[in-house]
PDB file of C-alpha atoms in Angstrom:
ATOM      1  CA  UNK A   1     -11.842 -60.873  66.346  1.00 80.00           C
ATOM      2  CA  UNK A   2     -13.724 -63.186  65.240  1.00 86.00           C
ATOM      3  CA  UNK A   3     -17.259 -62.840  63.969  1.00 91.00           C
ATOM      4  CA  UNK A   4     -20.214 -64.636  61.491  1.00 95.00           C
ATOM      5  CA  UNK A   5     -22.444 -62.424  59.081  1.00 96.00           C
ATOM      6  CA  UNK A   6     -25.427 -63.391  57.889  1.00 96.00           C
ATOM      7  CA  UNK A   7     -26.931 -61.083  55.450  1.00 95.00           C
ATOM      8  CA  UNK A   8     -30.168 -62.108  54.402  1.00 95.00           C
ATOM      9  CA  UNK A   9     -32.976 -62.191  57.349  1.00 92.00           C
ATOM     10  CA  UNK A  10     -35.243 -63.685  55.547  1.00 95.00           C
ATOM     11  CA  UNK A  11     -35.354 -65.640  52.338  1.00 96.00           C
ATOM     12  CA  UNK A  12     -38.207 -67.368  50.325  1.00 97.00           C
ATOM     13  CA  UNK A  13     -38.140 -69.938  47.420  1.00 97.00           C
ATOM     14  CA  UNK A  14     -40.689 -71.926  45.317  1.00 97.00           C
ATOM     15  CA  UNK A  15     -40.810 -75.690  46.905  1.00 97.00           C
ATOM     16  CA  UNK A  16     -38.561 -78.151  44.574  1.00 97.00           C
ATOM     17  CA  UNK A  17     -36.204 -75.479  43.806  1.00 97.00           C
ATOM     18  CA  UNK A  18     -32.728 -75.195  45.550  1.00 98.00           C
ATOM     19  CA  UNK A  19     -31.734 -71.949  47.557  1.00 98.00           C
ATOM     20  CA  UNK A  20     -28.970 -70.666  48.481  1.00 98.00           C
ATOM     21  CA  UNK A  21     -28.153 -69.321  52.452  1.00 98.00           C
ATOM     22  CA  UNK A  22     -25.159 -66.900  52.684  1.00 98.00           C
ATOM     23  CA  UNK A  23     -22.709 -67.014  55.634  1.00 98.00           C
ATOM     24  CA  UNK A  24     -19.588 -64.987  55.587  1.00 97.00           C
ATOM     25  CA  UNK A  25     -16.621 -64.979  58.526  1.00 97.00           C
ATOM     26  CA  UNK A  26     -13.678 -63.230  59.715  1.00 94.00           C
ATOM     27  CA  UNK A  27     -10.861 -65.508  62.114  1.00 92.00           C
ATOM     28  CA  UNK A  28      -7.409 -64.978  62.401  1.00 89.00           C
ATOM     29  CA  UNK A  29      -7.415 -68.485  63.035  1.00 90.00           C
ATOM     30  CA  UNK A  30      -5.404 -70.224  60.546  1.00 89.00           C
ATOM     31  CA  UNK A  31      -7.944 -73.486  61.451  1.00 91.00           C
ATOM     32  CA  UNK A  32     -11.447 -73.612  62.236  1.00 93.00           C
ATOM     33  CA  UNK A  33     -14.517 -75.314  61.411  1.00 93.00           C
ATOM     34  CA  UNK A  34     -17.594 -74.402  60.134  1.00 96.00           C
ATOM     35  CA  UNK A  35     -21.613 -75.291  61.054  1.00 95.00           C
ATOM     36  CA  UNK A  36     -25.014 -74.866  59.674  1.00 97.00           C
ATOM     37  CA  UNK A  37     -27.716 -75.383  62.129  1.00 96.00           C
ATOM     38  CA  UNK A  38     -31.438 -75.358  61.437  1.00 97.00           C
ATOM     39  CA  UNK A  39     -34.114 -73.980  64.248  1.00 96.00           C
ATOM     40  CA  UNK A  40     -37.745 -75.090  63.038  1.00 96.00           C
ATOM     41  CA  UNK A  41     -40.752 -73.556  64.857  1.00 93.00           C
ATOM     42  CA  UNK A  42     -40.967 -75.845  67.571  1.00 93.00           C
ATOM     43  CA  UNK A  43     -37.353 -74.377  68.862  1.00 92.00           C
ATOM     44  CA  UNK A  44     -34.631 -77.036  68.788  1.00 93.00           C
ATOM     45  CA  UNK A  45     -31.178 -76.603  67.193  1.00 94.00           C
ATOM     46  CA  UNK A  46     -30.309 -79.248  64.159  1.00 94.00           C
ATOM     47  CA  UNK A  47     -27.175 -79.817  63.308  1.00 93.00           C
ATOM     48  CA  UNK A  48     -26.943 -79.913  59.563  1.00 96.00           C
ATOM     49  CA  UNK A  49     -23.098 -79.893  58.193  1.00 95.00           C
ATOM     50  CA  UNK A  50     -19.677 -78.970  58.759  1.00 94.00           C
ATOM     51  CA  UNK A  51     -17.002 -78.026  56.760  1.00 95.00           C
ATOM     52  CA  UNK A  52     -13.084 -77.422  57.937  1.00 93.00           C
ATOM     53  CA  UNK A  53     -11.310 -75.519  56.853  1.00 93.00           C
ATOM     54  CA  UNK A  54      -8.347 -77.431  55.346  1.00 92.00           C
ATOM     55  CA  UNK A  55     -10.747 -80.278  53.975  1.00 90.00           C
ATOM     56  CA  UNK A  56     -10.578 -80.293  49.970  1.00 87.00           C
ATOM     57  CA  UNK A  57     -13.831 -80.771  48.572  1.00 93.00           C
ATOM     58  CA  UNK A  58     -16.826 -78.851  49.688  1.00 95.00           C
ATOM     59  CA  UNK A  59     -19.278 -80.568  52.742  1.00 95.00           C
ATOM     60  CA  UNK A  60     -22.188 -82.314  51.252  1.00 96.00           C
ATOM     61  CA  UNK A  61     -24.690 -84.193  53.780  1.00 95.00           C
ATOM     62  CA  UNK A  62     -28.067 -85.373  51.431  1.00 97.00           C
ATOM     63  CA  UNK A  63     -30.004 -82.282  50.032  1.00 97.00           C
ATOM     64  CA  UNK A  64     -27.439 -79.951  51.944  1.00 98.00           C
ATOM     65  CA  UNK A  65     -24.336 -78.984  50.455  1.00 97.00           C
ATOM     66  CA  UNK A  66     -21.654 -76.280  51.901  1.00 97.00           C
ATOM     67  CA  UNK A  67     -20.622 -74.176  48.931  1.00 96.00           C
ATOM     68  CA  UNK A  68     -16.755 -73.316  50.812  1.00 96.00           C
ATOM     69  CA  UNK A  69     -14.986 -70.139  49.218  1.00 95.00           C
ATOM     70  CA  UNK A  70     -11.698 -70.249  51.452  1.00 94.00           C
ATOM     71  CA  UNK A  71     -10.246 -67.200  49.861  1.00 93.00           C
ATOM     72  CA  UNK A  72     -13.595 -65.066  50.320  1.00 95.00           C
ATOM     73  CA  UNK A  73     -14.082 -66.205  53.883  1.00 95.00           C
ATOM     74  CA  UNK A  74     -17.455 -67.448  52.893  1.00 97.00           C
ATOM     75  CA  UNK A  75     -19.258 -70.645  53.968  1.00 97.00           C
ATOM     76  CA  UNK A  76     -23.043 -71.003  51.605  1.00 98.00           C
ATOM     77  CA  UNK A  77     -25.854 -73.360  52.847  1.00 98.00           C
ATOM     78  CA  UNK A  78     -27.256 -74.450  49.700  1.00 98.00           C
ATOM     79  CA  UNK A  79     -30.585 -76.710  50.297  1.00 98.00           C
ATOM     80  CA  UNK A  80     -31.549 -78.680  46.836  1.00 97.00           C
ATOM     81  CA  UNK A  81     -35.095 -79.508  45.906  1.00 97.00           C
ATOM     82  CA  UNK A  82     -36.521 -77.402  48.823  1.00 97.00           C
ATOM     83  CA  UNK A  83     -39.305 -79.108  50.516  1.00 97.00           C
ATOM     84  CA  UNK A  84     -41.927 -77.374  53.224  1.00 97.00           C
ATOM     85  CA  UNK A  85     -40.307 -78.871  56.273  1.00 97.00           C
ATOM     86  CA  UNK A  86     -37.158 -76.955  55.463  1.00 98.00           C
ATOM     87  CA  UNK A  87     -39.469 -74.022  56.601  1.00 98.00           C
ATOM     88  CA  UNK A  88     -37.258 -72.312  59.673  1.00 97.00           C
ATOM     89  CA  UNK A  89     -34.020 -70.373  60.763  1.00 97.00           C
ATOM     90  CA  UNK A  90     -30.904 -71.511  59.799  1.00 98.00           C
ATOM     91  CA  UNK A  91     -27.616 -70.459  61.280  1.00 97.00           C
ATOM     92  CA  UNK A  92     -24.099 -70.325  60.625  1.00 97.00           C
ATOM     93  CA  UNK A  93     -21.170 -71.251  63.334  1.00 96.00           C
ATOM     94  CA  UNK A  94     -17.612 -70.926  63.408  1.00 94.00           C
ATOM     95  CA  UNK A  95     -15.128 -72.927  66.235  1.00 92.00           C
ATOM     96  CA  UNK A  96     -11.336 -71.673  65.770  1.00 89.00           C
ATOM     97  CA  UNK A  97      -9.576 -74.828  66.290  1.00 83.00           C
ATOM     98  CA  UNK A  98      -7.606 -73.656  69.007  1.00 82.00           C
ATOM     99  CA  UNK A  99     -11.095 -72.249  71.237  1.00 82.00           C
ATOM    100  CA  UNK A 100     -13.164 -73.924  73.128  1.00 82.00           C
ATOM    101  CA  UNK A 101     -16.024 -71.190  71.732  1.00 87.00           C
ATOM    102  CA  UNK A 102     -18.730 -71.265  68.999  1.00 91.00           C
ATOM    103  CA  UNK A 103     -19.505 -68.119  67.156  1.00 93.00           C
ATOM    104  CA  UNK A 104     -23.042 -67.836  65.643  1.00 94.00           C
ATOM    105  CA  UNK A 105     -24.390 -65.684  62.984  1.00 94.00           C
ATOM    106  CA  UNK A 106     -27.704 -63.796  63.260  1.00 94.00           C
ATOM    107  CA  UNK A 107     -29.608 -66.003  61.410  1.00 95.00           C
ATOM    108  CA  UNK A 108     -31.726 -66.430  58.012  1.00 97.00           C
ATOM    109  CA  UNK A 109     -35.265 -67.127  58.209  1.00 96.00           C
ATOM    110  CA  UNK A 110     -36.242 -69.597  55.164  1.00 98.00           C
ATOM    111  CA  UNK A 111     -39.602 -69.891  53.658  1.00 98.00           C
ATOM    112  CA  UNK A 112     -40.591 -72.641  51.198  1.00 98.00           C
ATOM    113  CA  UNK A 113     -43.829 -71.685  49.015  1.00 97.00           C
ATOM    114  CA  UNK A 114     -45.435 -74.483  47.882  1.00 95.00           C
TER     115      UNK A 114
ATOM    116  CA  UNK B   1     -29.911 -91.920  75.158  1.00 65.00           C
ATOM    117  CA  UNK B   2     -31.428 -88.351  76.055  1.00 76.00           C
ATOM    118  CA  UNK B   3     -28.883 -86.246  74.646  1.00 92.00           C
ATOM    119  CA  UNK B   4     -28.721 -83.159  76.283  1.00 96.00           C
ATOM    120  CA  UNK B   5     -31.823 -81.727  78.973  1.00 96.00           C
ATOM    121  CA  UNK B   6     -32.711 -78.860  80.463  1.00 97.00           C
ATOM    122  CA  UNK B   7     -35.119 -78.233  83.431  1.00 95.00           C
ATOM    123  CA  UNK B   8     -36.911 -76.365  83.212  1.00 96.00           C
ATOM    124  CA  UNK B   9     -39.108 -75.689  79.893  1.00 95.00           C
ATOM    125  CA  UNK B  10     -40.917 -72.324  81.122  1.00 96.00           C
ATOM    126  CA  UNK B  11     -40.028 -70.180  83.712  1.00 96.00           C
ATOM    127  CA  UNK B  12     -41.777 -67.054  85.034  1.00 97.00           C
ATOM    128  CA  UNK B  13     -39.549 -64.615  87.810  1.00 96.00           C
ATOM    129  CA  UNK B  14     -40.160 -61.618  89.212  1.00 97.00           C
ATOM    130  CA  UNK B  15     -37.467 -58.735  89.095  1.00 97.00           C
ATOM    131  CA  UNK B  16     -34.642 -59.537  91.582  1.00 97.00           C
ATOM    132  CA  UNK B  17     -35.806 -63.252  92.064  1.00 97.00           C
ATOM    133  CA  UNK B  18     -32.698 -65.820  91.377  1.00 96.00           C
ATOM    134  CA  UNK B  19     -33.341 -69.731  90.022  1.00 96.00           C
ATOM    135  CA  UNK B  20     -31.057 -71.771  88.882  1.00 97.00           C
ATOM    136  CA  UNK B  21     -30.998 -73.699  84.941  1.00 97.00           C
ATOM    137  CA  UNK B  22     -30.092 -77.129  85.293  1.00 97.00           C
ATOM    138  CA  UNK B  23     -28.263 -79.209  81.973  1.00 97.00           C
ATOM    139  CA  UNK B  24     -27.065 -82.178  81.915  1.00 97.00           C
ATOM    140  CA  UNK B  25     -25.926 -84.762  79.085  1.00 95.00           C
ATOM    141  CA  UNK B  26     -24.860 -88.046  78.791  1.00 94.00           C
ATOM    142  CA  UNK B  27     -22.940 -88.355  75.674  1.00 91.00           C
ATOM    143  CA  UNK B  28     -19.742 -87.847  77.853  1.00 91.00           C
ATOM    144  CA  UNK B  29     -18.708 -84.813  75.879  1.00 92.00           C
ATOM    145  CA  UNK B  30     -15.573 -82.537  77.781  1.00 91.00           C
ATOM    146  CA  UNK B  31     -17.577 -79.072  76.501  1.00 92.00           C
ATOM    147  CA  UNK B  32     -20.381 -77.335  77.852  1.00 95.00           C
ATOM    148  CA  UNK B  33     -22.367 -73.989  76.826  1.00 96.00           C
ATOM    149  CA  UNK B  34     -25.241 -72.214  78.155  1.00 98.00           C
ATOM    150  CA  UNK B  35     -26.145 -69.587  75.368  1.00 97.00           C
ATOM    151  CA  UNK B  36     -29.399 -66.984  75.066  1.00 97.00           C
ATOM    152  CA  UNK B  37     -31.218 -66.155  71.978  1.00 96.00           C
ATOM    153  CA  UNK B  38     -32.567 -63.257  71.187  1.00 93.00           C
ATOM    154  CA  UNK B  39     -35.071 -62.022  68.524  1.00 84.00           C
ATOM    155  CA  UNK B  40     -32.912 -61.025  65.735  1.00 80.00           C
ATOM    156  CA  UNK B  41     -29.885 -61.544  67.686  1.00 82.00           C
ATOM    157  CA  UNK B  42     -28.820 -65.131  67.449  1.00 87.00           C
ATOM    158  CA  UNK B  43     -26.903 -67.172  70.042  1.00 93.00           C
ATOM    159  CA  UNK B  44     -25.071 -65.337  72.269  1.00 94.00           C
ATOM    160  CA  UNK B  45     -22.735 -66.914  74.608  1.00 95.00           C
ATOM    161  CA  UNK B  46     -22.995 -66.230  78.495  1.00 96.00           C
ATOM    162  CA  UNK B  47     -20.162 -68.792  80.068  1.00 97.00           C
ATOM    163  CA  UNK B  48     -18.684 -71.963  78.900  1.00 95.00           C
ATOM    164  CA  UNK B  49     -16.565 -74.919  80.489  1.00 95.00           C
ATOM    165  CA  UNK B  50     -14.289 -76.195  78.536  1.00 90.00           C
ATOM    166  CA  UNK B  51     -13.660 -79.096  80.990  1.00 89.00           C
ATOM    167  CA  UNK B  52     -15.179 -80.491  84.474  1.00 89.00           C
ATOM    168  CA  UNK B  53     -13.661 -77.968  86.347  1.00 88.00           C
ATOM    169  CA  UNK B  54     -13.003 -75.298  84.102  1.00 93.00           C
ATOM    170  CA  UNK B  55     -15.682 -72.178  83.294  1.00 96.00           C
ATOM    171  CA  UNK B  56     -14.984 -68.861  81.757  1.00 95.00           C
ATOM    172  CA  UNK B  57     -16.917 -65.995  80.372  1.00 95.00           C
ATOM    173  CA  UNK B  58     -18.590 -65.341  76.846  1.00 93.00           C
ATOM    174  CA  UNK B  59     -19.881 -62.910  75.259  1.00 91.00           C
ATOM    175  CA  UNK B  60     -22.357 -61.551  77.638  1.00 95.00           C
ATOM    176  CA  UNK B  61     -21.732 -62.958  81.295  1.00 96.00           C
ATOM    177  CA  UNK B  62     -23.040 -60.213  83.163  1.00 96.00           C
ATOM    178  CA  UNK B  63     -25.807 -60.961  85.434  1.00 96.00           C
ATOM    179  CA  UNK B  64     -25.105 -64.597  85.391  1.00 97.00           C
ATOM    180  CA  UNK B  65     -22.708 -67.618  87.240  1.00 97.00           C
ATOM    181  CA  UNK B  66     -22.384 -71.105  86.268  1.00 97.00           C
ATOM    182  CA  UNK B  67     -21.198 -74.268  87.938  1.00 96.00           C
ATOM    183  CA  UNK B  68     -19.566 -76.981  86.278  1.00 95.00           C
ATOM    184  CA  UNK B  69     -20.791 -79.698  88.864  1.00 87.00           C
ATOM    185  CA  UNK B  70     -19.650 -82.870  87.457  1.00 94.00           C
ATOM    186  CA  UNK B  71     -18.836 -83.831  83.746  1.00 94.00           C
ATOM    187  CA  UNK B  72     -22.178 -84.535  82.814  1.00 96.00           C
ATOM    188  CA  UNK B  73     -23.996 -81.023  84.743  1.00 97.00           C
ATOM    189  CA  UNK B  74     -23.751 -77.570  83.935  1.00 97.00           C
ATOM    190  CA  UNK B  75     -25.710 -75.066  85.694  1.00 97.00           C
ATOM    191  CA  UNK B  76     -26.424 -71.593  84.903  1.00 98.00           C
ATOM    192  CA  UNK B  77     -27.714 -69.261  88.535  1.00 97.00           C
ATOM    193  CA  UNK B  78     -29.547 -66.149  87.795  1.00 96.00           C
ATOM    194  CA  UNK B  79     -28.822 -64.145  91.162  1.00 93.00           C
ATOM    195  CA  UNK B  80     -31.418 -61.006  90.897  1.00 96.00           C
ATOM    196  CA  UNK B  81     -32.902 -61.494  87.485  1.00 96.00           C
ATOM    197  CA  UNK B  82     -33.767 -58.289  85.665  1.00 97.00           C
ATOM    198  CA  UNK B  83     -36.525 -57.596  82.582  1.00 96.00           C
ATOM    199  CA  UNK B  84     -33.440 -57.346  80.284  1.00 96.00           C
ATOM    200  CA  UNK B  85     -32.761 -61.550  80.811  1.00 97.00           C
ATOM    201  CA  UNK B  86     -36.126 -62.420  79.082  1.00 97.00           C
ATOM    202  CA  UNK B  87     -34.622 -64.613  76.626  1.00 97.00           C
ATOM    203  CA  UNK B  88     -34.645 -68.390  75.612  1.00 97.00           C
ATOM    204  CA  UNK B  89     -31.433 -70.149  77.324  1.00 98.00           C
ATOM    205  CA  UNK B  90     -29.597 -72.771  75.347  1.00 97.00           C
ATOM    206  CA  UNK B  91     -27.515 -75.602  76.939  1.00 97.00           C
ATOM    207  CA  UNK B  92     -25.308 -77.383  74.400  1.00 96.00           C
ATOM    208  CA  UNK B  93     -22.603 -79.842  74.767  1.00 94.00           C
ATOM    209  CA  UNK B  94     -19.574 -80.718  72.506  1.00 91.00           C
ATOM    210  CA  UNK B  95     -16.997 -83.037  72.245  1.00 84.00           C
ATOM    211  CA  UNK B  96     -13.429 -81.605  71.931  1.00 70.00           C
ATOM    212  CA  UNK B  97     -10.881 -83.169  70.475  1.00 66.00           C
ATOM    213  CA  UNK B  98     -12.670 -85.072  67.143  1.00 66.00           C
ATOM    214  CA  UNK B  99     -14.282 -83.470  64.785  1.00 66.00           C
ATOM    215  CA  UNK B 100     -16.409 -82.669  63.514  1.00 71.00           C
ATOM    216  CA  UNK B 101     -17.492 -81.777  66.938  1.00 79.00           C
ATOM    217  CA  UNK B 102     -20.469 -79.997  66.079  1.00 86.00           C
ATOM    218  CA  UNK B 103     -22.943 -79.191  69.381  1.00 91.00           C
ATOM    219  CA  UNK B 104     -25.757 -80.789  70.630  1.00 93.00           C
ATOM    220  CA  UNK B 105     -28.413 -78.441  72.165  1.00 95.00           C
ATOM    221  CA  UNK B 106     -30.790 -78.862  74.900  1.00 96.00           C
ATOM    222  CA  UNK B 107     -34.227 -78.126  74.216  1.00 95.00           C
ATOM    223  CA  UNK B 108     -34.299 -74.495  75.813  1.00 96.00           C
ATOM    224  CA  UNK B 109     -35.793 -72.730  78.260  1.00 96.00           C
ATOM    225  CA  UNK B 110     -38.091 -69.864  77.808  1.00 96.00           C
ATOM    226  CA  UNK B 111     -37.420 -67.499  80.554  1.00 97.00           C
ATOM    227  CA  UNK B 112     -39.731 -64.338  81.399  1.00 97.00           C
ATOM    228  CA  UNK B 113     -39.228 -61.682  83.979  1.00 97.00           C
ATOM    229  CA  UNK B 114     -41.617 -58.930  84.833  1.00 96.00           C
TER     230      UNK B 114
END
C-alpha cells in the first residue's frame, strides 16, 4: 500500500528562522518520486520541489531544501529564513514510478510570526 | 498560456441535482486528475486518466463519473449530488514520461450541496 504521513498539523516559527516540515512514506515501489506543494489562503496548489528517489544529493530549489532519508522512508521540507508569505499548508506527494497516481499527505499548516 | 482551468469557481446544488466540472489544459500533458479536499483530509483522488482515452478509479469514486473528452478536457459529472460531496474539487494535469513531472492544479471549485 502505499501511503504519506504527515505528523504535525500545524507548525509555527519566528520569521528569519528556518523550519523544518516532516513527511514520512511507505511504497513497495522500488522507484518513486517525491513532492512538496504549498496551498496559501487564496487556495491554489504550488509546486515547490521534488526529489527521486535514486537521485544522490538531496533536492534544493532557493530557500527550500528536501532533507531525503532513503533508509527511514522520510522526505523533510525544510524552508530557510522563513518569511510571512510562507504563511499556508504545505503537502507532501508521492508518484511510484510505475503509477499513473499521486498520493498526498494530510497536510501541515505553517505559521510565520513576525 | 493558462495552465490548467476549471469552470466553474462556486457552485451551489441541491440534493439529487447533477452538474458537470469542466478542466481543461493546454500544456499537452498525457495525465489528468480530478481530486477533492477535505478539511483535515488532504487530496483525495476520485478518478484519473492516464491517457486520452483511458480513466480509472481512485481513492474515492463513488458518486462520481468522468470523461476523458479529448487530450486537453477532463470532466468530472456529479449524477445526484448528496450533502456528503461538499468539498473543493481539484483538476490537475501531469506529464508522464519526464520528470520531474510534478502536477499542475486548476484553481478549484468550491462545491456546496444542501
Amino acid at each position: 500500500a502505499q501511503k504519506i504521513t504527515q505528523t504535525q498539523p500545524g507548525m509555527f516559527v519566528q520569521e528569519k528562522e528556518a523550519v523544518t516540515l516532516d513527511c514520512t512514506y511507505d511504497t513497495s515501489d522500488p522507484s518513486y518520486g517525491l513532492f512538496w506543494y504549498k496551498q496559501p489562503s487564496s487556495g491554489e496548489m504550488i509546486f515547490l520541489i521534488y526529489q527521486g528517489s535514486y537521485d544522490q544529493q538531496n533536492a534544493t530549489e532557493g530557500r527550500y531544501s528536501l532533507n531525503f532519508q532513503k533508509a527511514r522512508k522520510s522526505a523533510n521540507l525544510v524552508i530557510s529564513a522563513s518569511q510571512l508569505g510562507d504563511s499556508a499548508m504545505y503537502f507532501c506527494a508521492m508518484r511510484p514510478s510505475l503509477s499513473n497516481q499521486f498520493y498526498f499527505g494530510t497536510g501541515t499548516s505553517l505559521t510565520v510570526i513576525p | 498560456n493558462a495552465g490548467v482551468t476549471q469552470t466553474p469557481k462556486f457552485q451551489v446544488l441541491k440534493t439529487g441535482q447533477s452538474m458537470t466540472l469542466q478542466c481543461a489544459q493546454d500544456m499537452n500533458h498525457n495525465s489528468m486528475y480530478w481530486y477533492r479536499q477535505d478539511p483535515g483530509m488532504g487530496l483525495r483522488l476520485i478518478y484519473y486518466s492516464a491517457s486520452e482515452g483511458t480513466t480509472d478509479k481512485g481513492e474515492v469514486p463513488n458518486g462520481y463519473n468522468v470523461s476523458r473528452l479529448n487530450k486537453r478536457e477532463f470532466s468530472l459529472r456529479l449524477e445526484s449530488a448528496a450533502p456528503s460531496q461538499t468539498s473543493v474539487y481539484f483538476c490537475a494535469s501531469s506529464a508522464r514520461d519526464t520528470t520531474p513531472y510534478e502536477q499542475y492544479f486548476g484553481p478549484g471549485t468550491r462545491l456546496t450541496v444542501t
